[in-house]
Structure formats: structure tokens, C-alpha cells
Amino acid sequence: MDELTRRRFLRASGVAAGAAVAAGAGGLGLAGLLRTGSPERADTTHEGKLVLVTLYGGNDGLNTIVPYADPAYHSARPQLAYAPEEILHLDDRLGLNRTMRGMKQLWDDKQLAVVLGVGYPLPDRSHFRSMDIWQTASPREPIPTGWVGRWLDGTNATPETAVSFEPVLPPVLAGETRAGACVGVGGLELPPGITVDSVSGLGEREAGEPEPQAKAAEAYRNLLRVEGLVRGAEQHHQPEPGDAGEPLSTGPGSRSVLETQLALVAQCVEAGVPTRVYSVSLDGFDTHAQALAGQESLLTRLDRALSAFLMRMARTAAGRQVTVVVYSEFGRRVRANASQGTDHGTAGPVFVLGPRVAGGFFGEQPSLTDLDDGDLKATTDFRDIFGTLLASVLDADPDRYIGAGYRSTLLPLFRPE
């Protein structure tokens, strides 16, 4: 899925366009990150922090966690299947894609949990509807709030409690009365002829002006404060030489967008800002043709970004409280198509990573022969993962925020304290 398509999804979502805007999403409240961040907080905090990594487009789970010992895998996709000796073995049945050596090291260090066969009831192969289901945790009917957004509502949180380093606020961070904040990684770019002073002037409140007009003025002020947040975080804690391979740059360069997003997350964590949930993303997983090369390129970027981020996070007390979750809106069909790619499918693996994670496999690998119209049958409900994250990372009651009367089965994804 390309950048344009991802933005279309985010902007088309009733969540992002409705509740998030009404609650003042965007830059509102982000100045609080600069005001409340402190190195002391970073050194002493025991609050869990969650980083949501969204893989837009529908990642091919069968070529990410590879069932190399299953003959049905090789017969269903003869030109796309990996030979057993090509992949990174995790046990005698399953292995990681050969590009994911950093993730393999995290597995060996027992900091990588792989939840198998994750999906939801009555699967939908639409990118837009399926991603909406994942982000709202409501598979049966559309609702106007995300599961993190409902947690923001329930805790009366300020916008800086949840931050997205993406172009548009994702629906997962939108509540009914609260919403997270959104910061683009490229910094503030004003149109030709527009100066910082002119924007600043639009942000001046006037006595007696109507409240909607006052809120609009405040939005202009926060537009500039957002830029200050990003630049301030960069200056507050620059990485040491060799940290994650190179210093951070949010402009054009060799870093991928995901690496830049995660580097900003790392700097905010190290600066002691009060954010509990971060949202970042990687596009391009809609691999309908010539899938091997395309997916390997994307998984290389994912592996490099996650490995560097978690290595850096392991160095500080605050960083060791970070948990990363990697998911996509659906997997791909078991059988390859005529273009040596894969079409929209259903269930796939979810990664949970970090120092607090109890590494290993969780759930059951779906059968490649007992299929639902050519698709994998989910063996783990995605709401059980999100419920576990609410309980174990955000110290919240999952049944209050997952919604629709669903009672989450908590998974043993974390080590005992």
C-alpha cells in the first residue's frame, strides 16, 4: 500500500475525521511534552510504554513466520516458498524470514514473542475496513473510537499521553472526548510566502471572540509548538556515537521513515516525556506481484529499525519499560497467484517485543489444509493481545476499553514482575 493509499485510509476513517478532530487532535497539547519532560523521570520511571507499529497493506505472514516443515506450504506456493535451509529456524516447524537477523537475536535473547494465527471473526479483505477493525477493536460493527482512544477517554488523558509520528492521526488514538497528538517526522514546512511570524500572528487570541474562533487560534499556536517539540527532543538527548548506527536525521537521508519515527520515539522516552503510547508505521505490504523481493526489502527495513530501537531502549530505565507490538490488517492467501504474489487473506502473526516480554510462541499455527475458502482460520483473537497490553503495559481494565461486550483472554506475554 503506497503512502497516498495510507493517507486515504486515515482521512476516510470516520474515527479520524470525527471524534479525533472534535477532541482537538493534531498538535494540541504537544507543548506539554516539552514542559513536563525531565531526565529524572526517564531515570526513575516504572510506567509501561507501548509502541504500536502498523504494517499497512497486509503483510504476508506465511513468508514472515515460515512454516518450512509443512509440505502444504511448499505445494501452495512453489515459486514463493522458502527452502528450509534459507530461513532462520525458531523451532523444528517455524522460522523467521531470512532478512530478519536482528529479530532472530531478540528471539534468542527471549525478548521476542510471536503470537500465531491472529485475526478476528468474519474476516474482511478490504484494507480500509480491516484496518478500521484492528484499530477500533470492533469486528462486528463500525464504531467512532479507537481502543487506545477509549483508554484516553477513561483516564481523562491529555493529548501528549498518546503520540503518532505519522502524517495523520490514526483512528486507534481517537476517543470520544480525548485524542492523541500527531507529529510528522519531516518537521514544519510552510507554503511559499507564509512566514513563522504570520502563523504566530494568527494564533493571537482576542478578547471576547467566540470559542470556536479561539480554538482555531490555539491550533495555529500549537502548530509552531509541535515544531518546537520535535526540534527540542532532538537537541535534548542526542545519541552517543555509534548509537543505532548513526545520529538522527529527520530530513532526507539514508534512514527509512520507520527508523526516523522510532528514533523520535527513543528521544522522547530518553527525555522523560509523559507519553505512554506511540504510533508509528511502515507502508507497502500489498504484495500482489513479485512478492519475494518486495517483502524482503520491507522486512529488512522493519528488522533494522526494530533492532536498533530496542538496542537503544535497553540502555535506560525508561527504555526498559517499552513494549513494541507489530501488526498488519490481514495476512495473505495461502496459495500464490499467477503474478508470483499473494492476494488479500486473513490471519497472520503478531510480534510483541521488549525487555519485559516473555519470549516464545503463543497461540497455535493455523492449518494450511483446513482452510476457509482458501484462507487461514484464525486461532487467536486480536482483542486478546490488545487486552493483554491494556492490562500489562497500561495498567488498565481491558474489559472496559476493548468494547462490544468482549472479555479478553489475557495471554502470558510478559515476565512476572
Coordinates of C-alpha atoms in Angstrom, one line a residue:
M1 CA 0.0 0.0 0.0
D2 CA 1.6 3.3 -1.0
E3 CA 1.7 6.5 1.0
L4 CA -1.2 8.0 -0.8
T5 CA -3.4 5.0 -0.1
R6 CA -2.5 5.0 3.6
R7 CA -3.4 8.7 3.9
R8 CA -6.6 8.0 2.1
F9 CA -7.4 5.3 4.7
L10 CA -6.7 7.6 7.6
R11 CA -8.6 10.5 6.2
A12 CA -11.5 8.4 5.1
S13 CA -11.9 6.9 8.6
G14 CA -14.9 8.2 10.4
V15 CA -12.9 7.9 13.6
A16 CA -10.1 10.3 12.4
A17 CA -12.4 12.7 10.8
G18 CA -15.0 12.8 13.6
A19 CA -14.0 12.2 17.2
A20 CA -10.3 13.0 16.8
V21 CA -10.9 16.4 15.2
A22 CA -13.6 17.3 17.7
A23 CA -11.3 16.4 20.5
G24 CA -8.6 18.6 19.2
A25 CA -6.2 16.2 17.6
G26 CA -3.1 17.3 15.8
G27 CA -0.6 19.5 17.7
L28 CA -3.0 20.3 20.6
G29 CA -1.3 19.6 23.9
L30 CA 2.1 18.6 22.5
A31 CA 3.8 21.6 24.0
G32 CA 3.2 19.8 27.3
L33 CA 5.8 17.3 26.3
L34 CA 8.5 19.9 26.4
R35 CA 7.2 21.4 29.7
T36 CA 6.9 18.1 31.5
G37 CA 9.8 16.1 30.1
S38 CA 12.7 15.5 32.5
P39 CA 15.8 13.3 32.7
E40 CA 14.8 12.4 36.3
R41 CA 11.6 10.9 35.0
A42 CA 13.5 8.9 32.4
D43 CA 15.9 7.5 35.1
T44 CA 13.2 6.6 37.7
T45 CA 10.0 5.8 35.8
H46 CA 8.3 2.4 36.1
E47 CA 5.4 3.2 33.8
G48 CA 5.0 0.9 30.9
K49 CA 5.2 2.5 27.5
L50 CA 3.7 1.0 24.3
V51 CA 4.8 1.4 20.7
L52 CA 2.4 0.3 18.1
V53 CA 4.0 -0.5 14.7
T54 CA 1.4 -0.7 11.9
L55 CA 2.4 -2.5 8.7
Y56 CA 0.0 -1.1 6.1
G57 CA -1.0 -3.2 3.2
G58 CA -1.4 -6.7 4.6
N59 CA 1.9 -8.4 5.4
D60 CA 2.4 -12.0 4.2
G61 CA 2.6 -13.8 7.5
L62 CA 3.5 -17.2 5.9
N63 CA 6.7 -15.7 4.5
T64 CA 7.4 -13.8 7.7
I65 CA 7.0 -16.7 10.1
V66 CA 7.7 -19.5 7.7
P67 CA 6.1 -23.0 8.2
Y68 CA 9.2 -24.5 6.5
A69 CA 8.4 -28.1 7.6
D70 CA 4.9 -28.2 6.2
P71 CA 4.6 -29.8 2.8
A72 CA 1.4 -27.8 2.2
Y73 CA 3.3 -24.6 2.3
H74 CA 5.7 -25.7 -0.4
S75 CA 3.0 -27.1 -2.7
A76 CA 0.7 -24.0 -2.3
R77 CA 3.4 -21.5 -3.4
P78 CA 6.2 -23.3 -5.2
Q79 CA 7.9 -20.2 -6.5
L80 CA 7.4 -18.2 -3.3
A81 CA 8.2 -20.7 -0.7
Y82 CA 11.5 -20.7 1.1
A83 CA 13.6 -23.8 1.3
P84 CA 14.2 -25.0 4.9
E85 CA 17.9 -24.0 4.7
E86 CA 17.1 -20.5 3.6
I87 CA 15.3 -19.3 6.7
L88 CA 16.2 -18.6 10.4
H89 CA 14.9 -21.6 12.3
L90 CA 13.0 -20.8 15.6
D91 CA 12.0 -24.5 16.2
D92 CA 11.5 -27.6 14.2
R93 CA 8.5 -26.3 12.4
L94 CA 8.7 -22.5 12.1
G95 CA 11.3 -19.9 11.2
L96 CA 11.9 -16.2 10.6
N97 CA 12.3 -14.7 7.1
R98 CA 16.0 -14.8 6.2
T99 CA 16.2 -11.0 6.3
M100 CA 15.3 -10.7 10.0
R101 CA 18.5 -11.5 11.7
G102 CA 18.0 -8.7 14.3
M103 CA 14.7 -10.2 15.3
K104 CA 16.3 -13.6 15.5
Q105 CA 18.8 -12.2 18.0
L106 CA 15.9 -10.8 20.0
W107 CA 14.3 -14.3 19.9
D108 CA 17.5 -15.9 21.2
D109 CA 17.6 -13.2 24.0
K110 CA 13.9 -14.2 24.8
Q111 CA 12.7 -10.6 24.1
L112 CA 10.5 -11.6 21.1
A113 CA 7.1 -13.1 21.4
V114 CA 5.3 -14.4 18.3
V115 CA 1.6 -14.7 18.6
L116 CA 0.4 -17.1 15.9
G117 CA -2.8 -17.1 13.7
V118 CA -4.1 -13.7 14.9
G119 CA -7.3 -12.5 13.3
Y120 CA -10.9 -11.6 14.0
P121 CA -14.4 -13.1 13.4
L122 CA -16.0 -12.8 9.9
P123 CA -12.8 -11.6 8.2
D124 CA -13.0 -8.7 5.7
R125 CA -10.4 -8.4 2.9
S126 CA -10.8 -4.7 2.4
H127 CA -7.7 -2.8 3.5
F128 CA -9.9 0.0 4.9
R129 CA -12.4 -2.0 6.8
S130 CA -9.9 -4.5 8.1
M131 CA -7.6 -1.8 9.5
D132 CA -10.5 0.0 11.0
I133 CA -11.4 -3.2 12.8
W134 CA -7.9 -3.6 14.2
Q135 CA -7.7 0.0 15.3
T136 CA -11.2 0.2 16.9
A137 CA -11.2 -3.4 18.2
S138 CA -14.7 -3.7 16.9
P139 CA -15.0 -6.5 14.3
R140 CA -18.8 -6.7 14.1
E141 CA -19.8 -3.1 13.6
P142 CA -18.1 0.2 12.8
I143 CA -17.6 2.5 15.9
P144 CA -16.2 6.0 16.1
T145 CA -13.4 5.4 18.7
G146 CA -10.1 3.5 18.8
W147 CA -9.2 1.2 21.7
V148 CA -6.4 3.5 22.8
G149 CA -8.7 6.5 22.3
R150 CA -11.2 4.9 24.7
W151 CA -8.5 4.5 27.3
L152 CA -7.6 8.1 26.8
D153 CA -11.3 9.0 27.4
G154 CA -11.5 6.8 30.5
T155 CA -8.3 8.2 32.1
N156 CA -9.1 11.9 31.1
A157 CA -5.7 11.9 29.5
T158 CA -4.1 14.9 27.9
P159 CA -3.2 14.6 24.2
E160 CA 0.5 14.1 24.8
T161 CA -0.3 10.8 26.5
A162 CA -0.6 9.2 23.1
V163 CA 1.5 10.5 20.1
S164 CA 1.7 9.4 16.5
F165 CA 4.7 10.2 14.4
E166 CA 2.6 9.7 11.2
P167 CA 1.1 12.2 8.6
V168 CA -2.4 11.9 10.0
L169 CA -3.7 10.8 13.4
P170 CA -4.6 7.1 13.2
P171 CA -8.1 6.0 14.4
V172 CA -6.6 3.9 17.2
L173 CA -5.7 7.1 19.1
A174 CA -9.1 8.8 18.7
G175 CA -11.6 8.8 21.6
E176 CA -15.0 10.3 22.0
T177 CA -13.8 13.2 24.2
R178 CA -10.0 12.8 24.0
A179 CA -7.5 12.1 21.3
G180 CA -3.8 11.7 20.9
A181 CA -1.5 14.1 19.1
C182 CA 0.1 13.8 15.7
V183 CA 3.6 14.9 14.7
G184 CA 5.0 14.5 11.2
V185 CA 8.7 13.4 11.0
G186 CA 9.6 15.9 8.4
G187 CA 9.2 19.0 10.5
L188 CA 7.1 22.1 9.7
E189 CA 7.0 23.1 6.1
L190 CA 5.2 26.4 5.4
P191 CA 3.9 27.3 2.0
P192 CA 5.8 29.9 -0.1
G193 CA 5.1 33.4 1.2
I194 CA 4.0 32.3 4.6
T195 CA 6.3 33.1 7.5
V196 CA 6.5 31.9 11.0
D197 CA 5.6 35.4 12.2
S198 CA 2.4 35.4 10.1
V199 CA 1.3 32.0 11.5
S200 CA 2.2 33.2 15.0
G201 CA 0.0 36.3 14.5
L202 CA -3.0 34.1 13.5
G203 CA -2.6 32.4 16.9
E204 CA -3.1 35.5 19.0
R205 CA -6.4 35.4 20.9
E206 CA -8.7 38.4 21.0
A207 CA -10.9 39.5 23.9
G208 CA -14.5 38.4 23.5
E209 CA -14.0 36.2 20.4
P210 CA -16.3 33.1 20.1
E211 CA -14.9 29.9 21.5
P212 CA -14.6 28.1 18.1
Q213 CA -12.5 31.0 16.8
A214 CA -10.4 30.9 19.9
K215 CA -9.8 27.2 19.5
A216 CA -8.7 27.8 15.9
A217 CA -6.2 30.4 17.1
E218 CA -4.9 28.0 19.6
A219 CA -4.4 25.4 16.8
Y220 CA -2.1 27.9 15.0
R221 CA -0.1 28.4 18.1
N222 CA 0.3 24.7 18.6
L223 CA 1.4 24.2 15.0
L224 CA 4.5 26.1 15.9
R225 CA 4.9 24.3 19.3
V226 CA 4.8 21.0 17.6
E227 CA 7.8 22.0 15.6
G228 CA 9.5 23.0 18.8
L229 CA 8.7 19.6 20.3
V230 CA 10.5 17.7 17.6
R231 CA 13.5 20.0 17.4
G232 CA 13.6 20.2 21.2
A233 CA 13.6 16.5 21.6
E234 CA 16.4 16.2 19.0
Q235 CA 18.5 18.6 21.0
H236 CA 17.6 17.3 24.4
H237 CA 19.2 13.9 24.0
Q238 CA 21.4 13.3 21.1
P239 CA 22.6 9.7 20.7
E240 CA 26.1 8.8 21.5
P241 CA 28.5 7.9 18.7
G242 CA 27.5 4.6 17.3
D243 CA 24.1 4.7 18.9
A244 CA 21.7 2.9 16.4
G245 CA 24.5 3.2 13.8
E246 CA 24.2 6.9 13.1
P247 CA 22.8 10.2 14.5
L248 CA 19.2 11.0 14.0
S249 CA 18.1 13.0 11.0
T250 CA 14.5 13.8 10.3
G251 CA 15.3 15.2 6.9
P252 CA 16.2 13.3 3.7
G253 CA 18.9 10.7 4.1
S254 CA 19.7 7.1 4.5
R255 CA 17.2 6.3 7.3
S256 CA 13.8 4.8 6.4
V257 CA 10.7 6.6 7.6
L258 CA 10.2 3.9 10.3
E259 CA 13.7 4.3 11.6
T260 CA 13.2 8.0 11.8
Q261 CA 9.9 7.6 13.6
L262 CA 11.4 5.2 16.1
A263 CA 14.4 7.4 16.7
L264 CA 12.0 10.2 17.6
V265 CA 10.2 7.8 20.0
A266 CA 13.6 6.9 21.5
Q267 CA 14.5 10.5 22.1
C268 CA 11.1 11.3 23.7
V269 CA 11.5 8.3 26.0
E270 CA 15.0 9.3 27.0
A271 CA 13.9 12.9 27.5
G272 CA 11.4 11.7 30.1
V273 CA 8.2 12.9 28.3
P274 CA 4.9 11.6 29.8
T275 CA 3.7 9.8 26.6
R276 CA 2.5 6.3 27.3
V277 CA 1.5 5.2 23.7
Y278 CA 3.3 5.9 20.5
S279 CA 2.1 5.0 17.0
V280 CA 4.5 4.5 14.0
S281 CA 4.1 2.7 10.7
L282 CA 5.6 1.2 7.6
D283 CA 3.8 1.1 4.2
G284 CA 4.0 -1.1 1.1
F285 CA 2.9 -4.6 2.2
D286 CA 0.2 -5.1 -0.5
T287 CA 2.4 -7.6 -2.4
H288 CA 0.2 -8.8 -5.3
A289 CA 3.1 -9.4 -7.7
Q290 CA 6.8 -10.4 -7.5
A291 CA 6.3 -10.6 -3.7
L292 CA 9.6 -12.1 -2.6
A293 CA 11.9 -9.2 -3.4
G294 CA 9.3 -6.6 -2.3
Q295 CA 8.6 -8.1 1.0
E296 CA 12.2 -8.9 1.7
S297 CA 13.1 -5.2 1.2
L298 CA 10.3 -4.2 3.6
L299 CA 11.2 -6.8 6.2
T300 CA 14.8 -5.7 6.1
R301 CA 13.7 -2.2 6.9
L302 CA 11.5 -3.4 9.7
D303 CA 14.2 -5.6 11.2
R304 CA 16.8 -2.9 11.0
A305 CA 14.6 -0.3 12.6
L306 CA 13.3 -2.5 15.4
S307 CA 16.7 -4.0 16.3
A308 CA 18.3 -0.5 16.5
F309 CA 15.4 0.9 18.6
L310 CA 15.3 -2.0 21.1
M311 CA 19.1 -2.0 21.5
R312 CA 18.9 1.7 22.3
M313 CA 16.0 1.3 24.6
A314 CA 17.8 -1.4 26.7
R315 CA 20.3 1.3 27.9
T316 CA 18.0 3.3 30.1
A317 CA 15.5 2.6 32.8
A318 CA 12.7 4.2 30.9
G319 CA 13.6 2.4 27.7
R320 CA 13.4 -1.0 29.5
Q321 CA 9.7 -0.3 30.2
V322 CA 9.0 -0.1 26.5
T323 CA 7.0 -2.8 24.7
V324 CA 6.7 -2.9 20.9
V325 CA 3.8 -4.5 19.0
V326 CA 3.9 -5.1 15.3
Y327 CA 0.7 -6.0 13.4
S328 CA -0.9 -5.7 9.9
E329 CA -4.5 -5.5 8.9
F330 CA -4.5 -9.0 7.5
G331 CA -2.3 -11.8 6.1
R332 CA -2.2 -13.1 2.6
R333 CA -3.9 -16.1 1.0
V334 CA -2.1 -19.4 1.3
R335 CA -1.8 -20.1 -2.4
A336 CA 0.3 -17.8 -4.6
N337 CA -1.4 -16.0 -7.5
A338 CA -0.3 -16.1 -11.2
S339 CA 1.9 -13.0 -10.7
Q340 CA 4.1 -14.6 -8.1
G341 CA 2.5 -12.6 -5.4
T342 CA -0.3 -13.2 -2.9
D343 CA -3.7 -11.7 -2.5
H344 CA -5.6 -10.4 0.5
G345 CA -6.1 -13.1 3.2
T346 CA -6.9 -13.3 6.8
A347 CA -4.9 -14.4 9.9
G348 CA -1.2 -13.7 10.4
P349 CA 1.4 -13.4 13.2
V350 CA 1.8 -10.5 15.6
F351 CA 5.2 -9.6 17.2
V352 CA 5.5 -8.4 20.7
L353 CA 9.0 -7.2 21.7
G354 CA 10.9 -5.7 24.6
P355 CA 12.8 -6.4 27.8
R356 CA 9.6 -7.2 29.7
V357 CA 8.4 -9.7 27.2
A358 CA 8.3 -13.5 27.8
G359 CA 9.8 -14.7 24.5
G360 CA 8.5 -17.6 22.6
F361 CA 5.5 -18.8 20.6
F362 CA 1.9 -18.1 21.8
G363 CA -1.2 -19.5 20.2
E364 CA -1.5 -22.1 17.5
Q365 CA -0.2 -22.1 13.9
P366 CA -3.2 -22.3 11.6
S367 CA -3.6 -25.3 9.4
L368 CA -2.6 -24.9 5.7
T369 CA -5.0 -27.6 4.6
D370 CA -8.1 -26.9 6.8
L371 CA -8.9 -23.5 5.2
D372 CA -11.8 -21.1 5.0
D373 CA -12.3 -20.5 1.2
G374 CA -8.5 -20.6 0.7
D375 CA -7.7 -18.6 3.8
L376 CA -6.2 -19.4 7.1
K377 CA -8.6 -19.8 10.1
A378 CA -7.6 -17.5 12.9
T379 CA -6.6 -19.3 16.1
T380 CA -6.1 -16.2 18.3
D381 CA -8.5 -13.2 18.6
F382 CA -6.6 -9.9 18.2
R383 CA -8.6 -8.4 21.0
D384 CA -6.8 -10.8 23.4
I385 CA -3.5 -9.2 22.5
F386 CA -4.8 -5.7 22.9
G387 CA -6.5 -6.7 26.2
T388 CA -3.2 -8.1 27.5
L389 CA -1.4 -4.8 26.5
L390 CA -4.0 -2.7 28.3
A391 CA -3.6 -4.8 31.5
S392 CA 0.1 -5.4 31.5
V393 CA 1.5 -2.2 29.9
L394 CA -1.1 0.5 30.6
D395 CA -2.4 -0.9 33.9
A396 CA -6.0 -0.7 32.7
D397 CA -9.0 -2.9 32.8
P398 CA -9.2 -4.4 29.3
D399 CA -12.9 -5.2 29.5
R400 CA -13.6 -1.5 29.9
Y401 CA -11.8 -0.5 26.8
I402 CA -11.9 -3.4 24.3
G403 CA -15.7 -2.8 24.0
A404 CA -18.7 -4.6 22.5
G405 CA -19.0 -6.8 25.5
Y406 CA -15.9 -8.8 24.6
R407 CA -14.0 -10.3 27.5
S408 CA -10.3 -10.6 26.7
T409 CA -8.4 -13.8 27.5
L410 CA -5.1 -12.4 28.8
L411 CA -2.0 -14.0 27.3
P412 CA 1.2 -14.7 29.3
L413 CA 3.2 -12.4 27.1
F414 CA 5.1 -10.8 29.9
R415 CA 7.5 -11.9 32.6
P416 CA 6.4 -11.7 36.2
E417 CA 7.5 -8.5 37.9

